[in-house]
XYZ file of C-alpha atoms in Angstrom:
674
model
C -5.223 -0.215 10.143
C -6.161 0.225 13.790
C -3.750 -0.796 16.518
C -5.972 -3.661 17.725
C -6.550 -5.114 14.226
C -2.828 -4.964 13.455
C -1.998 -6.605 16.784
C -4.508 -9.413 16.266
C -3.310 -10.129 12.736
C 0.297 -10.260 13.882
C -0.567 -12.697 16.667
C -2.770 -14.845 14.423
C 0.069 -15.028 11.919
C 2.405 -16.195 14.695
C -0.038 -18.935 15.696
C -0.383 -20.006 12.047
C 3.370 -20.071 11.437
C 3.911 -22.195 14.545
C 0.889 -24.468 13.906
C -0.612 -23.693 17.296
C -4.295 -24.258 18.095
C -4.925 -25.327 14.494
C -8.231 -27.112 13.815
C -8.454 -27.244 10.032
C -6.438 -28.445 7.029
C -6.290 -27.265 3.435
C -4.845 -30.100 1.385
C -3.338 -30.251 -2.099
C -2.113 -33.391 -3.853
C 1.371 -32.671 -2.474
C 1.018 -30.664 0.776
C -1.268 -30.354 3.785
C -1.440 -26.939 5.446
C -2.814 -26.748 9.013
C -4.703 -23.532 9.780
C -7.638 -22.146 11.761
C -11.168 -22.653 10.527
C -12.632 -19.436 11.935
C -9.805 -17.265 10.555
C -9.859 -18.696 7.026
C -13.670 -18.556 6.979
C -13.487 -14.773 7.430
C -11.909 -14.484 3.980
C -13.192 -17.614 2.217
C -16.936 -18.056 1.608
C -16.188 -21.589 0.411
C -14.660 -22.610 3.737
C -17.408 -20.826 5.647
C -20.168 -22.563 3.689
C -18.691 -26.073 3.765
C -17.889 -25.887 7.479
C -21.279 -24.428 8.304
C -23.207 -27.185 6.533
C -21.262 -30.103 7.993
C -18.620 -30.904 10.582
C -15.719 -30.251 8.231
C -12.077 -30.414 9.267
C -10.442 -30.473 5.825
C -10.953 -29.303 2.245
C -8.998 -30.136 -0.889
C -7.667 -27.727 -3.511
C -5.493 -28.082 -6.599
C -3.099 -25.161 -6.157
C -0.723 -24.565 -3.253
C -2.350 -21.839 -1.082
C 0.678 -21.260 1.188
C 1.374 -17.680 0.110
C -2.321 -16.843 0.040
C -2.859 -18.119 3.588
C 0.175 -16.225 4.849
C -1.295 -13.016 3.413
C -4.773 -13.719 4.763
C -3.409 -14.014 8.284
C -1.234 -10.904 8.134
C -0.858 -8.948 4.912
C 2.688 -8.190 3.881
C 3.819 -6.225 0.863
C 3.773 -8.459 -2.202
C 4.466 -7.584 -5.816
C 1.743 -7.589 -8.430
C 3.683 -10.280 -10.317
C 3.658 -12.601 -7.284
C -0.023 -11.864 -6.849
C -0.788 -12.943 -10.424
C 1.509 -15.982 -10.404
C 1.034 -17.340 -6.880
C -2.170 -15.997 -5.374
C -4.965 -15.502 -7.916
C -5.599 -19.190 -8.688
C -5.751 -20.073 -4.983
C -8.024 -17.093 -4.368
C -10.418 -18.429 -7.021
C -10.432 -21.880 -5.446
C -11.147 -20.549 -1.953
C -13.500 -17.852 -3.303
C -11.508 -15.106 -1.559
C -13.584 -12.499 -3.351
C -11.835 -9.367 -2.101
C -8.636 -10.536 -3.830
C -10.367 -10.871 -7.189
C -11.672 -7.328 -7.469
C -10.395 -5.055 -10.229
C -9.168 -7.862 -12.483
C -10.986 -6.492 -15.520
C -9.348 -3.036 -15.489
C -7.968 -1.834 -18.808
C -4.205 -2.130 -19.006
C -3.834 1.498 -20.078
C -5.498 2.573 -16.844
C -4.067 -0.118 -14.606
C -1.260 0.314 -12.077
C -0.090 -2.836 -10.318
C 1.291 -1.064 -7.234
C -1.937 0.904 -6.774
C -3.931 -2.294 -7.148
C -1.921 -4.027 -4.418
C -2.410 -1.053 -2.086
C -6.180 -1.283 -2.649
C -6.137 -5.013 -1.944
C -4.245 -4.349 1.276
C -6.988 -1.958 2.403
C -9.690 -4.436 1.345
C -7.927 -7.131 3.366
C -8.087 -4.973 6.489
C -11.771 -4.174 5.942
C -12.620 -7.835 5.273
C -10.801 -8.945 8.421
C -12.467 -6.391 10.686
C -15.957 -6.998 9.295
C -15.411 -10.760 9.442
C -14.517 -10.629 13.135
C -17.710 -8.711 13.848
C -19.664 -11.330 11.907
C -18.105 -14.134 13.957
C -19.157 -12.372 17.148
C -22.744 -11.841 15.970
C -23.353 -15.216 14.333
C -21.317 -17.343 16.761
C -20.351 -19.487 13.787
C -17.503 -21.946 14.420
C -17.373 -21.251 18.178
C -15.358 -23.900 19.992
C -15.178 -22.743 23.611
C -17.575 -21.328 26.211
C -16.465 -19.011 29.012
C -18.533 -19.053 32.200
C -18.262 -15.864 34.265
C -20.475 -15.291 37.323
C -23.157 -17.563 35.851
C -23.087 -15.911 32.420
C -21.930 -17.826 29.336
C -19.908 -16.423 26.432
C -19.341 -18.476 23.279
C -15.974 -17.712 21.669
C -13.267 -18.918 19.296
C -10.122 -20.320 20.894
C -7.741 -18.962 18.268
C -9.147 -15.429 18.582
C -8.829 -15.551 22.374
C -5.264 -16.872 22.091
C -4.293 -14.134 19.643
C -5.727 -11.443 21.901
C -4.504 -12.805 25.238
C -1.376 -14.608 26.428
C -3.459 -15.888 29.353
C -5.713 -17.916 27.054
C -2.823 -18.906 24.806
C -1.042 -20.466 27.780
C -4.257 -22.040 29.066
C -5.054 -23.778 25.783
C -1.418 -24.813 25.228
C -0.435 -26.117 28.645
C -2.725 -29.096 29.020
C -4.483 -27.413 31.935
C -7.826 -28.390 30.400
C -9.072 -31.921 29.947
C -9.296 -33.040 26.326
C -12.732 -32.276 24.943
C -13.555 -29.831 27.745
C -14.804 -26.755 25.941
C -16.323 -25.045 28.989
C -14.102 -22.805 31.106
C -15.171 -21.241 34.383
C -13.280 -18.021 35.101
C -13.022 -16.921 38.727
C -12.484 -13.373 39.949
C -13.686 -11.749 36.717
C -16.688 -9.429 36.425
C -19.187 -10.620 33.791
C -19.956 -7.089 32.570
C -16.262 -6.372 32.053
C -15.840 -9.757 30.341
C -18.569 -8.874 27.851
C -16.974 -5.477 27.167
C -13.563 -7.074 26.629
C -14.948 -9.633 24.174
C -16.702 -6.834 22.308
C -13.365 -5.041 22.084
C -11.551 -8.146 20.830
C -14.058 -8.796 18.061
C -15.202 -5.279 17.112
C -12.526 -2.864 18.469
C -15.263 -0.987 20.340
C -14.289 -0.291 23.932
C -16.852 1.051 26.384
C -14.506 2.433 29.010
C -15.427 5.188 31.461
C -14.279 6.631 34.759
C -16.420 4.116 36.646
C -15.056 0.920 35.105
C -11.533 1.965 34.051
C -9.801 0.553 37.135
C -11.540 -2.840 36.809
C -10.922 -2.849 33.062
C -7.184 -2.293 33.421
C -6.830 -4.898 36.177
C -8.626 -7.447 33.965
C -6.470 -6.500 30.966
C -3.362 -7.152 33.065
C -4.819 -10.433 34.360
C -5.587 -11.649 30.820
C -2.228 -10.318 29.566
C -3.755 -8.153 26.829
C -1.207 -5.410 26.068
C -3.293 -3.595 23.440
C -6.257 -3.309 25.813
C -3.960 -2.291 28.651
C -2.515 0.454 26.437
C -5.996 1.843 25.730
C -6.917 1.741 29.424
C -3.697 3.536 30.316
C -4.385 6.125 27.636
C -7.943 6.676 28.905
C -6.817 7.116 32.500
C -3.995 9.422 31.379
C -6.452 11.562 29.410
C -8.795 11.832 32.392
C -6.335 12.724 35.128
C -7.356 15.478 37.523
C -6.256 16.694 40.937
C -8.827 14.478 42.654
C -7.948 11.141 41.044
C -4.240 11.386 40.181
C -3.055 10.021 43.543
C -5.286 6.958 43.148
C -4.222 6.462 39.532
C -0.488 6.440 40.239
C -1.009 3.766 42.895
C -3.039 1.762 40.366
C -0.199 2.157 37.858
C 2.348 0.924 40.397
C 0.156 -2.004 41.446
C -0.138 -3.348 37.885
C 3.271 -2.169 36.592
C 1.656 0.118 34.002
C 4.768 2.045 33.043
C 3.198 4.452 30.538
C 0.401 5.315 32.951
C 2.884 5.796 35.785
C 5.001 8.086 33.610
C 2.001 10.179 32.539
C 0.601 10.391 36.059
C 3.992 11.331 37.487
C 4.244 14.080 34.894
C 0.770 15.299 35.915
C 1.665 15.277 39.609
C 4.873 17.197 38.936
C 2.950 19.844 36.989
C 0.034 20.120 39.445
C 1.881 19.656 42.723
C 0.516 22.855 44.260
C -3.132 21.980 43.587
C -2.714 18.346 44.624
C -1.056 19.235 47.936
C -3.329 22.113 48.956
C -6.847 21.056 47.958
C -8.792 19.104 50.558
C -10.519 16.750 48.088
C -7.274 15.180 46.893
C -5.740 12.030 48.357
C -2.237 13.412 48.549
C -1.611 12.064 52.053
C -2.436 8.539 50.801
C 0.556 8.549 48.450
C 3.229 5.953 49.283
C 6.413 7.479 50.656
C 8.560 6.310 47.745
C 6.219 8.012 45.254
C 6.367 11.294 47.171
C 10.143 10.994 47.437
C 10.462 10.543 43.665
C 8.326 13.636 43.094
C 10.240 15.992 45.364
C 13.563 14.657 44.108
C 12.710 15.656 40.542
C 14.076 18.830 38.988
C 10.769 19.060 37.108
C 8.600 19.589 40.180
C 6.552 22.761 39.679
C 5.911 24.613 42.932
C 5.841 28.281 43.958
C 8.976 27.816 46.062
C 10.844 25.277 48.182
C 8.955 26.309 51.311
C 5.702 25.074 49.760
C 7.374 21.727 49.050
C 8.600 21.503 52.645
C 5.076 22.281 53.885
C 3.664 19.497 51.707
C 6.191 16.989 53.060
C 5.417 17.878 56.675
C 1.642 17.765 56.053
C 1.963 14.324 54.462
C 4.124 13.006 57.311
C 1.762 14.431 59.911
C -1.017 11.957 59.031
C 1.097 8.842 58.457
C 0.432 5.935 60.791
C 4.092 4.970 61.106
C 6.102 8.117 61.792
C 9.697 6.928 61.617
C 12.576 9.406 61.578
C 14.271 7.752 58.593
C 11.120 8.304 56.495
C 11.002 12.035 57.156
C 14.771 12.398 56.863
C 14.882 10.753 53.423
C 12.187 13.180 52.244
C 13.844 16.269 53.727
C 17.090 15.419 51.941
C 15.318 16.013 48.616
C 13.914 19.403 49.595
C 16.324 22.132 48.475
C 16.492 23.612 51.953
C 19.255 26.075 51.106
C 16.840 27.849 48.729
C 14.545 28.629 51.671
C 15.390 31.836 53.568
C 17.155 31.210 56.882
C 14.506 32.953 58.961
C 11.824 30.637 57.553
C 13.893 27.552 58.335
C 14.367 28.877 61.848
C 10.602 29.024 62.220
C 10.299 25.337 61.309
C 12.998 24.518 63.868
C 11.051 26.335 66.552
C 7.495 25.289 65.662
C 7.323 21.969 63.816
C 6.916 19.082 66.247
C 8.494 16.474 63.974
C 11.627 18.451 63.200
C 11.973 19.296 66.887
C 11.750 15.665 68.079
C 13.895 13.938 65.433
C 17.607 14.741 65.996
C 18.847 14.013 62.462
C 16.013 15.985 60.863
C 16.663 18.907 63.181
C 20.374 18.766 62.388
C 19.722 18.856 58.617
C 17.402 21.863 58.796
C 19.652 23.679 61.292
C 22.701 23.186 59.061
C 20.795 24.554 56.047
C 19.610 27.601 57.993
C 23.155 28.478 59.071
C 25.125 27.481 55.948
C 25.304 30.400 53.518
C 28.640 29.609 51.885
C 29.468 25.925 51.457
C 26.189 24.728 49.969
C 25.960 21.390 48.189
C 25.133 21.230 44.512
C 21.791 19.562 45.145
C 20.680 21.906 47.892
C 21.150 24.987 45.705
C 20.189 23.564 42.313
C 17.231 25.382 40.822
C 14.318 23.268 39.704
C 13.248 23.422 36.089
C 10.509 25.692 34.809
C 7.879 24.552 32.323
C 8.123 26.887 29.347
C 6.926 27.265 25.791
C 10.063 27.077 23.668
C 10.136 28.664 20.201
C 12.745 28.052 17.512
C 12.911 30.615 14.691
C 14.640 30.276 11.339
C 14.389 32.804 8.532
C 14.358 32.659 4.781
C 16.441 35.869 4.715
C 18.473 36.193 7.922
C 21.443 34.132 9.110
C 21.367 31.953 12.188
C 18.701 30.256 14.235
C 17.076 32.062 17.180
C 15.772 30.415 20.336
C 13.457 31.859 22.976
C 11.085 30.628 25.643
C 7.906 31.952 27.229
C 7.016 31.514 30.903
C 3.333 31.414 31.766
C 3.731 32.778 35.323
C 4.725 35.525 34.957
C 4.104 36.059 31.219
C 7.565 36.818 29.905
C 9.827 36.007 26.924
C 13.450 35.017 27.605
C 16.386 34.711 25.231
C 18.246 31.443 24.911
C 21.505 30.869 22.992
C 21.345 31.437 19.242
C 22.903 29.160 16.641
C 24.693 31.666 14.462
C 26.624 29.128 12.390
C 23.491 27.495 10.994
C 21.508 29.213 8.248
C 18.738 26.777 7.381
C 16.923 28.820 4.765
C 13.401 27.512 4.219
C 11.801 24.241 5.280
C 14.142 22.950 7.998
C 12.819 20.316 10.417
C 12.927 20.106 14.210
C 11.777 17.839 17.026
C 12.141 17.676 20.806
C 12.282 15.256 23.712
C 12.629 15.892 27.443
C 16.316 16.795 27.201
C 17.076 18.067 23.702
C 15.929 20.009 20.665
C 17.081 18.595 17.316
C 17.134 20.573 14.065
C 18.193 19.506 10.589
C 18.282 20.315 6.896
C 16.630 23.161 5.030
C 17.182 24.633 1.587
C 20.445 26.406 2.523
C 21.971 23.676 4.744
C 20.338 20.465 3.529
C 22.587 18.008 5.406
C 23.176 19.948 8.637
C 22.197 18.429 11.979
C 22.348 20.133 15.404
C 21.228 19.495 18.960
C 20.366 21.977 21.714
C 20.777 20.544 25.222
C 18.098 21.778 27.617
C 20.239 20.611 30.548
C 23.384 22.470 29.432
C 21.739 25.377 27.622
C 24.048 25.002 24.631
C 24.169 23.967 20.970
C 26.214 21.120 19.508
C 26.830 20.165 15.890
C 26.218 16.483 15.154
C 27.151 14.240 12.252
C 25.718 15.497 8.955
C 22.762 13.661 7.462
C 23.580 11.088 4.801
C 20.894 12.538 2.513
C 20.147 16.180 1.703
C 16.651 17.088 2.884
C 14.238 19.962 3.198
C 10.476 19.920 3.814
C 11.054 16.703 5.805
C 9.735 15.519 9.146
C 11.622 14.627 12.329
C 10.768 12.669 15.464
C 12.827 11.354 18.362
C 12.099 7.993 20.011
C 14.261 7.209 23.030
C 17.856 7.728 21.854
C 17.126 7.630 18.104
C 16.234 10.528 15.783
C 14.308 9.784 12.592
C 14.160 11.927 9.436
C 11.109 11.197 7.302
C 10.497 11.936 3.638
C 11.058 15.480 2.404
C 12.473 16.698 -0.883
C 15.138 18.800 -2.517
C 13.333 20.866 -5.136
C 12.794 20.375 -8.011
C 13.033 16.646 -7.239
C 9.875 14.723 -6.262
C 9.324 14.042 -2.581
C 11.145 11.132 -0.915
C 9.941 7.883 0.626
C 13.100 7.186 2.637
C 13.308 7.152 6.435
C 16.750 7.535 8.038
C 17.694 6.946 11.686
C 20.441 8.673 13.687
C 21.754 6.637 16.610
C 25.205 6.282 18.185
C 26.565 9.015 15.882
C 25.574 7.025 12.784
C 22.962 7.611 10.084
C 21.214 4.523 8.665
C 18.348 4.116 6.236
C 15.743 1.985 8.030
C 12.774 1.922 5.672
C 10.403 3.637 3.289
C 7.025 5.299 3.481
C 4.048 3.656 1.804
C 3.438 6.966 0.010
C 6.157 9.500 -0.796
C 5.663 12.775 1.046
C 7.112 16.152 1.989
C 5.735 18.818 4.362
C 3.989 16.123 6.416
C 3.108 16.389 10.074
C 5.148 13.791 11.975
C 4.839 12.549 15.539
C 5.251 9.308 17.450
C 2.975 6.997 19.390
C 5.125 4.617 21.387
C 7.360 2.864 18.849
C 5.179 3.991 15.915
C 5.915 7.075 13.800
C 2.714 8.705 12.528
C 2.959 10.632 9.250
C 0.021 12.941 8.518
C -0.675 14.100 4.971
C 1.929 16.224 3.230
C 2.621 16.782 -0.456
C 3.734 14.411 -3.212
C 4.928 17.305 -5.350
C 4.205 21.025 -5.639
C 0.436 21.471 -5.308
C -0.324 17.717 -5.058
C -1.569 16.795 -1.576
C -1.329 13.497 0.285
C -4.517 12.581 2.133
C -3.115 9.451 3.781
C -2.162 8.954 7.419
C 0.762 6.528 7.503
C 2.276 4.563 10.385
C 5.896 3.408 10.408
C 6.743 0.715 12.949
C 10.297 1.337 14.201
C 10.560 -2.245 15.471
C 9.619 -4.006 12.224
C 10.598 -1.071 9.939
C 7.318 -1.539 8.042
C 4.984 1.263 6.957
C 1.216 1.031 6.480
C -1.620 3.409 5.635
C -3.923 3.535 8.649
C -6.402 6.273 7.782
C -7.240 9.202 5.493
C -8.086 12.857 6.017
C -11.678 14.023 5.550
C -12.536 15.292 2.092
C -11.727 18.927 1.265
C -9.148 19.177 4.072
C -5.870 20.845 3.051
C -3.678 18.001 4.262
C -0.322 19.520 3.268
C 1.754 22.085 5.224
C 0.180 21.121 8.539
C 0.905 22.209 12.069
C 0.885 19.218 14.428
C 0.617 19.058 18.213
C -0.102 15.976 20.312
C -1.344 15.207 23.788
C -1.639 11.681 25.246
C -2.546 9.824 22.067
C -4.584 12.668 20.584
C -3.142 14.456 17.568
C -4.310 17.941 16.577
C -3.555 19.084 13.046
C -3.923 22.720 12.031
C -4.271 23.384 8.315
C -2.932 26.459 6.547
C -6.458 27.910 6.493
C -6.983 27.396 10.228
C -9.109 24.244 10.372
C -8.382 22.005 13.383
C -8.524 18.245 12.769
C -8.255 15.709 15.599
C -7.029 12.144 15.215
C -7.101 9.659 18.099
C -5.071 6.478 17.813
C -7.522 3.581 17.821
C -10.444 6.024 17.828
C -11.644 5.883 14.234
C -11.254 8.372 11.412
C -9.932 11.937 11.903
C -12.570 14.583 12.542
C -12.785 18.356 12.170
C -13.345 20.001 15.567
C -13.156 23.740 14.861
C -11.530 26.699 13.150
C -8.772 28.834 14.658
C -8.666 31.550 11.960
C -9.731 32.305 8.390
C -6.327 33.265 6.975
C -3.939 31.231 4.821
C -0.705 30.888 6.812
C 2.622 29.162 6.225
C 5.580 28.660 8.564
C 3.544 28.681 11.793
C 4.082 26.378 14.775
C 1.541 24.692 17.031
C 1.840 23.381 20.574
C -0.527 22.253 23.346
C -0.346 23.540 26.907
C -2.990 22.294 29.328
C -6.333 22.682 27.484
C -5.175 25.142 24.831
C -3.721 24.733 21.367
C -1.382 27.642 20.566
C -0.721 28.708 16.973
C 2.409 30.837 16.779
C 3.194 33.178 13.902
C 2.714 32.357 10.254
C 3.111 34.246 6.991
C 0.207 35.034 4.661
C 0.271 36.509 1.161
C -0.211 39.969 2.704
C 1.850 40.025 5.895
C 3.646 38.069 8.602
C 1.897 37.413 11.898
C 3.477 38.376 15.228
C 0.565 37.228 17.334
C -0.189 33.922 19.014
C -3.627 32.442 18.507
C -5.239 30.252 21.123
C -7.799 27.487 20.485
C -9.401 25.962 23.578
C -9.751 22.211 23.105
C -12.730 21.962 25.477
C -14.860 24.978 24.533
C -13.445 25.049 20.965
C -13.344 28.832 21.105
C -10.510 30.719 19.405
C -8.864 33.971 20.469
C -5.696 36.043 20.098
C -3.349 36.014 23.112
C -1.924 39.543 23.270
C 0.535 38.689 26.060
C 2.325 36.166 23.821
C 3.317 38.432 20.927
C 6.372 36.848 19.308
C 9.623 38.723 20.118
C 11.334 38.245 16.738
C 11.906 40.514 13.764
C 9.549 39.635 10.916
C 11.690 38.127 8.147
C 9.783 35.282 6.469
C 10.145 33.264 9.664
C 9.511 29.560 10.085
C 8.736 28.435 13.626
C 8.988 25.276 15.697
C 7.573 25.085 19.218
C 7.473 22.624 22.124
C 6.574 22.607 25.808
C 9.790 21.782 27.673
C 11.360 22.200 31.097
C 14.484 24.258 31.580
C 16.446 25.331 34.647
C 15.330 28.636 36.101
C 18.991 29.625 36.249
C 18.988 29.891 32.424
C 16.106 32.375 32.428
C 18.232 35.456 33.016
C 17.905 37.492 29.816
C 14.426 38.726 29.033
C 13.337 40.467 25.829
C 12.848 44.178 26.300
C-alpha cells in the first residue's frame, strides 16, 4: 500500500472509532453504528445505490457489521475463521463484493492465510479506485471550497482525514450549521486543485516551479504526508544554485527532514556553493552559516577556504557587527591555517583589522604553535567509501575506506576476534557500523565507532541468524528475517536498544537474503528467498511505531528478487540483482521499474553504494572467479563502466562485502594500502 493510502485509511479509522464527522447509520435490531456515507459507499454498492437514489441517512441490516466496518476503514490482520464467522454474512448484506471473491475454491487447493492476504490487497485496490471514483463522479459531496473564484466540491470526511486544518475547522463550530460553502483565503486555486487530486488519486504534479508554494500550502493545511513528498522532491532536486533558498524555506516552515538533507548537501558542496557567482550563499542567515562551519562534516579544501567564505559572506551583510564575525571565526579551525597566511589576513582584511576581538583571535592563532585548543586543531571529517570484508575461509573481518580526492585506499582497524563465515549482515548510520550473525558466529553482534575508530562487542543476539537483514533507526538496530540452514527462513524481527534484544514483530512473508533499508520509521524489505531456490517477489514494509508489516508492492516479472544489492538515496531505492539488472523503487512513486544493466555476470557477495550520481558495485564472486574490480553505473546517463582506480585491496577468498558512504576524521587516514 502506498504511503498516502495507508495514511488516509489510518485517519479515517480514527474518525470512525471516535464517531467524528459521521453522517450515516447502519442499524441492526440491537445496535446502531454511526459511520461515513462516502467511505462505506466505496466498498458497498448497496449503500452507494440507495444513497444515490434518495436522500438516505440510514440503512437496516440483520447482522452486526461492526467488525466488517472496522476492516473497511483500515484493514487489520484477521483470521480466516473470524472472516467466515463474523464478516461474510455482513459482506453479503452490504454487497461488499471484493470480500466475497474466491469463496468457491476447492478445499484441497484452498489456503485460508493466502486468501486473507489476497483480500487485504483487494481492499487496498478497492479503496484507491473508490476514492478516484468519488473525485470524478462527485457523488455524496457535502462541502464546496471556494478559492480565488474557483469552486471545488469535496467530501468533509476525506478532507478531515487528509488535513488537520479541515478536521479542526469542521469540529470547532467555526462554521454556521448548514453552511457547506467555505471560502479559503491566501491559497492558490491551481495548487488547491493539485492538492485535491493528490488526496483522492495519489497523483502529485510537483515541479521546481510550484514546489515552494506546494510545501507552504501543505504546512498551512497541516498535511504531513504531502509535506513529506514535497520535502523529498526538493531534497532530490537540490543543486548549488537553489540549496541556499531551500534551507531557508525549510527553516521557515520547520521542515526538519528537508533541513537535514539540505544541510548535508551544503556540507558536501561547500566549495561550489561559496565560490560560484550564481549561488545565493551570501543570503544565508548567520546562524545557518555558523552551524555549517561548526560541523566536523564540512567538506572544504582547507581551513583557509572556509575563512575566505566567512569573510566574503560578512563583507556583503547590511549589519556588520563584531559579535557576528567573532562567533563565526570561533568555529574556523584557525590553528590549522599556516601562520604566514593568518598574518596576511591580519595585515590585509579590513574587518579583522577594525574589530579588536577578531584581530586578537586571529593573532593568537597565528602565534600559538604549542598550546592549541582541542577544537582549533581538530581535523574535520572526510567523506569516504567504507568497505567491510568478511570471508568464507579466512578469520576476522577487514575494514577499509576509499577517498575520492585523491583516489586512495586506507586501512582501518580489523576485527580479528570475529569470524562470521558466510551471510553475515551489516548496516550503518552517521556514527557507527553494526555487524551481526553469519554461519560461523550466528549470534555475534559488534559495533565499529566512526568517531573513535574502534570496534566494540555488544550483547549477543537472542536468536541465531544468517542471511538476515539489518537496519538502524535512530538508536535502535533491527535484525530482519534470515535463516539457519537447513531451517526455513524466518519471519521474526528483533530490535536492539539500551543493550537489550526484543522481538517486536513479524514479516508478512518469511524471507532470507532480502535487501533491507529504512524510510523514516518504516523498514522496507525487498524480495529475498523463502527457502533455497524459492524467491520472494514481495516488497514489504514494517512500521516500527505500530510494529505491523504489510506488502506494499511486487517486483516486475522475471526479476531475480533474491540475493540483492541495495543502495538508497533520498527515498529512491536501487536494487542490483545477481545478474546485474538495476531496479529502482520510489516510495509513493508506483511500482518498481528496471532502469538498466550494470553487467552480464552472475555475482554473489557484492556490495552496492551510491555516491553523488553513481551506483558503485563492489566485488562479487561468480562460478568462475572472484571480482576485484568496482563497477560504476551512472544513475543519470544509465551507462555502466569499470572503475580501475577503485580496485579492491583485499585478498580474494570467497569474500562478502558491505559498503556505505560515511564520514571519518582525517586523522584516522594514516595507513594506506601499498
